[in-house]
Every structure is written in C-alpha cells, then in structure tokens.
XYZ file of C-alpha atoms in Angstrom:
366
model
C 0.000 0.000 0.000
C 0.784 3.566 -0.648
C 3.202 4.596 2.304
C 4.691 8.145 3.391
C 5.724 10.522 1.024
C 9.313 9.508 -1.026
C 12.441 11.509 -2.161
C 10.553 13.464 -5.311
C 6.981 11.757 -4.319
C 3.534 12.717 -3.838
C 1.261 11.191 -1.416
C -2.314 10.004 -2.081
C -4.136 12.926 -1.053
C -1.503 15.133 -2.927
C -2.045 12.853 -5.773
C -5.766 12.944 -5.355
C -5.883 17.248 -5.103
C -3.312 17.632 -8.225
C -6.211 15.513 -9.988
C -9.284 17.102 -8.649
C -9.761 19.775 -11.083
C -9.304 17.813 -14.325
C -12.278 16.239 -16.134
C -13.085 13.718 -18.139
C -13.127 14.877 -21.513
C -16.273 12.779 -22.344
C -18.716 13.090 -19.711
C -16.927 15.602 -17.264
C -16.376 13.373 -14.767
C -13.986 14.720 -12.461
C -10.603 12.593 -12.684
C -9.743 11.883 -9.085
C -13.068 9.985 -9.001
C -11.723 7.486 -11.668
C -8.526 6.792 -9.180
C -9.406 4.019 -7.273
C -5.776 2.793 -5.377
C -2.331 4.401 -5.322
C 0.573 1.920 -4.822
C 3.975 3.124 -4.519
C 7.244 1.209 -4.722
C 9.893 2.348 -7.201
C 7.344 3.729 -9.562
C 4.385 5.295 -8.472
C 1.304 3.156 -9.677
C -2.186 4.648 -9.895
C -5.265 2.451 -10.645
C -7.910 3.693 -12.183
C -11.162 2.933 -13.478
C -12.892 3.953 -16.461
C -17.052 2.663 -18.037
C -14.702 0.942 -20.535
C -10.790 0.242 -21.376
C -11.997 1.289 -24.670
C -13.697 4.590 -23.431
C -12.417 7.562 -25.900
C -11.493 9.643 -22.773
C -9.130 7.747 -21.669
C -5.831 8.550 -23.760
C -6.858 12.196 -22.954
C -7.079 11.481 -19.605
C -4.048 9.847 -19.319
C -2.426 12.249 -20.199
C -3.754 14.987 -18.471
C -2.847 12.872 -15.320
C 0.985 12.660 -15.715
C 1.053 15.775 -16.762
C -1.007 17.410 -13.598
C 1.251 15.122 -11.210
C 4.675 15.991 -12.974
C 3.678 19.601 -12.474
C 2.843 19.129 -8.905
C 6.452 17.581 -8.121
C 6.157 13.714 -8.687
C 9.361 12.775 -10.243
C 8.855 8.560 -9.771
C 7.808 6.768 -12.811
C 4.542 7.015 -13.344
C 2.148 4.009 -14.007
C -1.309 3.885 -14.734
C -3.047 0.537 -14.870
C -6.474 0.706 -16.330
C -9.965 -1.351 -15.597
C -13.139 -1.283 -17.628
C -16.167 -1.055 -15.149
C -18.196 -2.289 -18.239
C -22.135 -2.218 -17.544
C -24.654 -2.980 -19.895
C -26.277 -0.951 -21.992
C -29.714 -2.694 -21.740
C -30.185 -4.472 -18.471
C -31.105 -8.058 -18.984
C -34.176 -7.445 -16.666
C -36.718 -10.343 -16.711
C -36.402 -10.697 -20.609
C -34.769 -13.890 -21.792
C -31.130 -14.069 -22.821
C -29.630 -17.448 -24.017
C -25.887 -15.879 -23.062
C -26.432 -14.163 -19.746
C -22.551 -13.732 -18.990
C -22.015 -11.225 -22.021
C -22.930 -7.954 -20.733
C -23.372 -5.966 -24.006
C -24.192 -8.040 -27.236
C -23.440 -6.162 -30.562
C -24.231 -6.451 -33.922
C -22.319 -6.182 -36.696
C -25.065 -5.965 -39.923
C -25.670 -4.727 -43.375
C -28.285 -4.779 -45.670
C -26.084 -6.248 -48.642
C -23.340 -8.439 -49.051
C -19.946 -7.438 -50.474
C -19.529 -4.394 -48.476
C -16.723 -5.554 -46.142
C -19.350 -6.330 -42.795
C -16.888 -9.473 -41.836
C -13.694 -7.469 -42.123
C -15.016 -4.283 -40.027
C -16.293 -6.868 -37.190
C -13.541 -8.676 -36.820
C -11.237 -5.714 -36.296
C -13.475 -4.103 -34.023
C -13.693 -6.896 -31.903
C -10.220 -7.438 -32.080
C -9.423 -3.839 -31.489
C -11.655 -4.076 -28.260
C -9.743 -7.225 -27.015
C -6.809 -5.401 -27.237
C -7.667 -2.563 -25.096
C -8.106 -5.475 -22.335
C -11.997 -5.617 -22.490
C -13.087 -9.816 -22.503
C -14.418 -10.226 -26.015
C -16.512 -13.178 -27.967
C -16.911 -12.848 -31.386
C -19.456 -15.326 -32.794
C -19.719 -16.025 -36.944
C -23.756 -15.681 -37.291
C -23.283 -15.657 -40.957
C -24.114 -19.671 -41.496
C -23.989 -19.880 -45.215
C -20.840 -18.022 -45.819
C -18.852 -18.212 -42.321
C -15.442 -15.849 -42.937
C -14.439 -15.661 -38.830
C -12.372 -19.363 -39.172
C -9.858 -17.509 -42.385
C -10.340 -14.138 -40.503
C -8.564 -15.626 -37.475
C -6.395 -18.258 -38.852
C -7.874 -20.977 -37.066
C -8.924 -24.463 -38.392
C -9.251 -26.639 -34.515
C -12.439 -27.950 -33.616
C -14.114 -26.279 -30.444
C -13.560 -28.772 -27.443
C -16.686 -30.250 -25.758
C -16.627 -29.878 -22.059
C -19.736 -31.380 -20.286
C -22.547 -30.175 -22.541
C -21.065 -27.574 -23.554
C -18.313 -26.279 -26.119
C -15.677 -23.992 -25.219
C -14.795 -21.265 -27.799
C -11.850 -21.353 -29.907
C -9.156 -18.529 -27.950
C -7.132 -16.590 -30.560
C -6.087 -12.966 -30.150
C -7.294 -12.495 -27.054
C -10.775 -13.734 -28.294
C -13.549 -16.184 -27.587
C -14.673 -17.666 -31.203
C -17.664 -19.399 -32.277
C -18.527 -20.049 -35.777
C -20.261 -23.055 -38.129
C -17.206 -22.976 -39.931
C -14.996 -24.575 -37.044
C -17.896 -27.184 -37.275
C -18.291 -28.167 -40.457
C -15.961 -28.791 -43.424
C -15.045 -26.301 -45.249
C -16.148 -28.326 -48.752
C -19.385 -28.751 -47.184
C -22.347 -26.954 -48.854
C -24.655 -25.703 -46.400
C -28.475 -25.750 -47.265
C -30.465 -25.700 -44.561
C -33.440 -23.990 -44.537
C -35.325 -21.606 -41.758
C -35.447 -23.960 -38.937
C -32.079 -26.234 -38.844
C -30.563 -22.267 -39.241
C -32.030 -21.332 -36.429
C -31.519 -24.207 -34.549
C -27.868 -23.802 -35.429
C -27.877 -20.484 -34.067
C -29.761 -21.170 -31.009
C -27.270 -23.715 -29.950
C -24.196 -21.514 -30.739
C -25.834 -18.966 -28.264
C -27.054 -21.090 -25.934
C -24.726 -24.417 -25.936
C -21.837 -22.543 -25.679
C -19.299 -21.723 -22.597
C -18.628 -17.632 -23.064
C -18.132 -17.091 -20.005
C -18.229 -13.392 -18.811
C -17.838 -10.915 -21.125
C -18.028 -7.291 -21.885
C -18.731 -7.389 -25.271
C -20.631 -10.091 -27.310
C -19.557 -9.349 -30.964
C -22.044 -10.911 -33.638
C -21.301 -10.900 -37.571
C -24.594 -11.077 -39.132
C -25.402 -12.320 -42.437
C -26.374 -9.785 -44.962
C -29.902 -9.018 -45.332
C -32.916 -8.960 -42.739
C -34.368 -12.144 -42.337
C -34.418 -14.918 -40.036
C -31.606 -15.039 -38.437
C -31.564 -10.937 -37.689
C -35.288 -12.341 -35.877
C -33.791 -15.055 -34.378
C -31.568 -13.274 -32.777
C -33.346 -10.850 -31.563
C -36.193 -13.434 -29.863
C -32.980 -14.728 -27.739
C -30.918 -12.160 -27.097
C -31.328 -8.512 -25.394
C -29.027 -6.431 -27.869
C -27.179 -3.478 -26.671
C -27.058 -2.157 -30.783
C -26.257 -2.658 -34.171
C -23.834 -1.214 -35.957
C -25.134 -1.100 -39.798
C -21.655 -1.138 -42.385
C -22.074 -0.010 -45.842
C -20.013 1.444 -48.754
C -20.379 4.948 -50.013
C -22.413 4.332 -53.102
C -26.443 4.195 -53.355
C -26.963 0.615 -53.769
C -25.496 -0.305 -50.974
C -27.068 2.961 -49.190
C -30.609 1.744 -50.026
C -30.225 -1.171 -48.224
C -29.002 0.161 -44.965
C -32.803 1.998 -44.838
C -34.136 -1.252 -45.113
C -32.096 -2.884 -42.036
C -32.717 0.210 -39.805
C -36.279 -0.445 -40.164
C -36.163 -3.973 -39.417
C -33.750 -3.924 -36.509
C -36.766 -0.817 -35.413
C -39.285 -3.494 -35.186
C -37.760 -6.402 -33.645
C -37.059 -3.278 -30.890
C -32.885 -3.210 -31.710
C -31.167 -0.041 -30.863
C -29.023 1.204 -33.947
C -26.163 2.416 -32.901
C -24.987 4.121 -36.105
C -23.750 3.657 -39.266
C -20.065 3.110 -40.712
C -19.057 3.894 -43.867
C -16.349 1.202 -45.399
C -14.399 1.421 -48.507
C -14.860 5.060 -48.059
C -11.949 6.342 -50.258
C -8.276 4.859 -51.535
C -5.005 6.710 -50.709
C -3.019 6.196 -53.766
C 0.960 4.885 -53.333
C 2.548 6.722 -55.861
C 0.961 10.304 -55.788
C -0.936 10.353 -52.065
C -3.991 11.558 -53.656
C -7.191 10.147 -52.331
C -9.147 8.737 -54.449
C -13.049 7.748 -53.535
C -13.895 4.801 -55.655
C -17.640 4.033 -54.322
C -18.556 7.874 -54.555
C -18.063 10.283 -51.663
C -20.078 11.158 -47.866
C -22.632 8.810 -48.712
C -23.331 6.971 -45.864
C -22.584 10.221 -43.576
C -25.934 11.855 -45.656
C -27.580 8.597 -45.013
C -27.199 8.635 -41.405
C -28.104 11.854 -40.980
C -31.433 11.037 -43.288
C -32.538 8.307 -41.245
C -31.312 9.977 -37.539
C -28.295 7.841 -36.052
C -24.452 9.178 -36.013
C -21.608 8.307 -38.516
C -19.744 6.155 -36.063
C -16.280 5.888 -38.776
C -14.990 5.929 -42.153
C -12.678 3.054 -42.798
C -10.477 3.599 -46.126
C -9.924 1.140 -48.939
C -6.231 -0.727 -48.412
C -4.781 -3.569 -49.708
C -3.155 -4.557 -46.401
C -6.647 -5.021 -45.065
C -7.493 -7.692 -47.493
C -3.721 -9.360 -47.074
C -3.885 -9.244 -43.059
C -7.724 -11.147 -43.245
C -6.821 -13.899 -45.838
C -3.710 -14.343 -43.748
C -5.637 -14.962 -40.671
C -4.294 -11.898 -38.535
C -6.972 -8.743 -38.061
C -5.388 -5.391 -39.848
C -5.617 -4.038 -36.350
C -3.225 -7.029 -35.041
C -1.190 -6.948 -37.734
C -0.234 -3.237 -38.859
C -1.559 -1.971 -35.891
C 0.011 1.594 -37.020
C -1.403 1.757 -40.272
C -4.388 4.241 -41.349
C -6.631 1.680 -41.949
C -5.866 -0.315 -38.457
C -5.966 3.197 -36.119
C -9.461 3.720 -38.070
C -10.931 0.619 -36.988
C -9.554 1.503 -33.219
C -11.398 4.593 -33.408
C -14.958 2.720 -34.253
C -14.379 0.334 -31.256
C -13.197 3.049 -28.991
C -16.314 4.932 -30.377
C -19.011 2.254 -30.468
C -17.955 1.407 -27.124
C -18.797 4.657 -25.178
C -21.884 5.022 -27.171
C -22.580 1.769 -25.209
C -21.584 2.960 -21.498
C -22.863 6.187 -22.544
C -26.613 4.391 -22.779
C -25.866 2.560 -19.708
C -24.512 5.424 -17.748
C -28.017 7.652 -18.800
C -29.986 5.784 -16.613
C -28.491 7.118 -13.712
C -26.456 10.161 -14.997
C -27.845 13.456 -12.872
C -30.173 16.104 -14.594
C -28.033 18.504 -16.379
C -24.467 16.856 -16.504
C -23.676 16.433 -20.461
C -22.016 14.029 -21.907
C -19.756 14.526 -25.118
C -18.524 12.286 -27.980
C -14.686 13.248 -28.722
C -14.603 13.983 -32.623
C-alpha cells in the first residue's frame, strides 16, 4: 500500500488534489473519481477505473494525469493501470437471454453483401480485445462463415460437459459453423435447422463473462436478424455499408427492421470510403463520396467511422491476422480503433443515462 511521502513523491491525497480539477473529456467526470488505489514502490502506480478500457477519454485522460502530477512535483515513474467497469447498456431485466454472462451483445449488420461487414467486425472486436476488455466474437453468418480464415484458425471447439468452449485466438472467444463443419461442405439448410444452429451456438456454448458479445450477421434482414433478436437482449447494431447508393438503399431497409424487432441502432459506418493512392498520395473515392454520412443523418443515427480502402486489409484477413493485429500503425488499423473506442462509449454512454444526474452532459470526442 501507498506509504509516506518519497524523495521526489507525492502522497495520495496530494495525488488525489493535483487531480481534482481535471475532467473527463467525455462526460466531465472529475478525474480523481476514476482513481481508485495508489501503490507506490519504485514507480508510483495509480489504478484507475474507467465505463470501458476502450472509453475515448481515456488517452486524454491519461495524459492529463501525468502531466497534472509531474507539475505538482512527482518525479517517480509514473504508471497507470487501467480497468473497464463495463455495464450494460440494456439491463437483462426479466427478458430472456440465451448468453447471460455477455454484458453488451453487438451487432455487426448490413443490408447487402460485399460491403466488407466481416472485415469491419472482426477488427473491431479485435481492437476491443486489445484494449483489455473480454471479447466473444461469434460467426452468425451460417452460409458463408469468414471468422475461421479471418482468425487463422482451423481446430475444432472442445466439448466440455454439454457444452463447447470457444476457440481462444487474439485475445478472443470464437464461435462459428465454420470450425464445425468442413469447409467443402455446402450448407443448405433452410429456416429452422438455421435457427436451430444459431440457437445452440448462443445457448450451448461456454462464453463465459464478457463485456462485449460481438455478432457478424449475415447480410440481409431475415431470419436469423429475428432469431436473434427473440434470444438475445441487444445493446445495438452497428449497420456497415459502402459509399455508393446501392449499398445505401439497403441500410434503410435494415434500420427499419432492426426498429421493429425493438434493436437499438447504434450508427452507421461507412467502409471502402476512399483509396489513398501509393505513388501520388492523392485520395481517391472509388464508391462515390459522404454517402453513408448523408444517409445517417437522413434516417437519424451518427456516422460512427470511415474506414479507407487498403490492400493490407485484405492481405492481413486472408492471412488470418486482423489489420488491427497486424499493422496496428497503419491508417486503416488506427481507423478501426477509433470505431471500437467509439461504439464502445456510445454503449456505457446508454448505460450510464440511466443514472447520470439532470443537467451533466455528456460529449462524444470527434
């Protein structure tokens, strides 16, 4: 525990009064509330606690910490270990849930195929894993499964009692009909062996607890977008689609449907959105320009990102290694960090409004 003041050190009510006037850039929390131990040995290590280890506050935060405690004298290293207080954005209440450990279930849909749904799921979810958040990502796409080559992995899920235990890669739970069934294996079932499929992958297997319950949806809104919404109680969807009208028209067509089966849509992302060229650094927007930022301002939800067009995307995903994993520094890879740091306060910002005070705002960091 944190002991008398050292040569050069602060103690914890020093620490705590060089913090109180900075605020969360987000929701103006005030940033000695989000300290919850102080630990000193050779370094000086501060816990803290934020709705989410993917909350966009928390770089600014960060800094804004060592800074305020460098001014006020602290010369020890400085260390600041984060947890995610993660709570869900719609309370299970009495309503049925076939996987009551994940607290927030999100969906990953679009209304056509072809417009890169798998790709942006898979590096959100990975992006969230590697913030420290406890991530399952399950392949709800049965007919065209693309989470096995995604990931790399080709192992069987183990059985364990009566139930199976998600493949671990990444820092991820997996689940999808592809570690199931062979790969040559044309799969034709019709409405309900799907949905008994689906059933079973939500509620005959082990998740476990998790924050964050990604789900890559088949394109289209039919029965498995119902099915999953009759068993599960889904903190949002995210709807992905390229820049260009056909694709546009269908993303009115899943906001109304995830609107009646009572699905929160948590905005929309625009993918493919324009190509940075390698010889001449122009950018060049293939699939047209803004349009899925006009959309979602048409049909009343935000433009949660704009991921561009590049080839290492496509090289990382047939390699089995998530852009964000594998060129974690590239443009494309610090875009799809953005989304997940994004969609994931838009979820604790939900949960946090049903008790947030009358009059304190709370702010989305452009």
């Amino acid at each position: 525990m944190f002991g008398k003041k050292g040569k050069g050190g602060l103690d914890e009510a020093q620490i705590r009064a060089a913090l109180g006037g900075l605020k969360d850039p987000v929701d103006d929390t005030p940033l000695d509330q989000r300290l919850e131990s102080v630990k000193s040995e050779h370094a000086l290590q501060l816990q803290l606690v934020f709705p989410s280890t993917a909350w966009e506050g928390r770089a600014a935060s960060e800094v804004a910490i060592r800074k305020a405690l460098e001014e006020a004298g602290e010369t020890r290293d400085i260390r600041l270990d984060v947890r995610g207080d993660v709570k869900p954005a719609r309370p299970q209440g009495t309503a049925q849930s076939l996987v009551p450990g994940a607290k927030n279930v999100l969906l990953f849909a679009s209304g056509k195929g072809g417009v890169g749904k798998s790709t942006v799921a898979t590096n959100v979810a990975a992006a969230l894993a590697r913030t420290g958040a406890q991530v399952g990502l399950l392949d709800a796409d049965i007919y065209g499964p693309s989470v096995p080559t995604m990931f790399g992995v080709t192992e069987r899920p183990e059985v364990v009692g009566q139930k199976l235990k998600p493949v671990q890669k990444h820092g991820l739970a997996l689940m999808s009909i592809g570690l199931i069934v062979e790969p040559s294996q044309a799969m034709s079932w019709r409405g309900p062996m799907l949905n008994g499929a689906l059933t079973q992958f939500m509620r005959d297997v082990d998740w476990g607890e998790l924050d964050y319950l990604v789900l890559d949806m088949p394109p289209g809104t039919g029965d498995v977008q119902l099915t999953i919404a009759q068993n599960l109680k889904v903190a949002g969807a995210v709807l992905v689609s390229t820049p260009q009208d056909v694709a546009l028209a269908d993303v009115i067509r899943g906001k109304a449907m995830f609107d009646k089966v009572d699905v929160p849509v948590l905005g929309v992302v625009e993918n493919m959105a324009w190509f940075v060229c390698g010889d001449c650094g122009a950018k060049h927007y293939i699939f047209s320009k803004g349009g899925a930022n006009r959309l979602a301002s048409e049909i009343g939800v935000p433009l949660l990102g704009e991921i561009p067009l590049e080839q290492s995307t496509r090289e990382a995903g047939d390699a089995g290694v998530p852009e964000v994993i594998a060129h974690p520094e590239s443009g494309v890879a610090q875009a799809f960090d953005k989304l997940a740091h994004r969609v994931a306060t838009e979820l604790a910002v939900s949960a946090a409004k049903q008790s947030v005070k009358p009059g304190r705002g709370l702010k989305i960091i452009q």
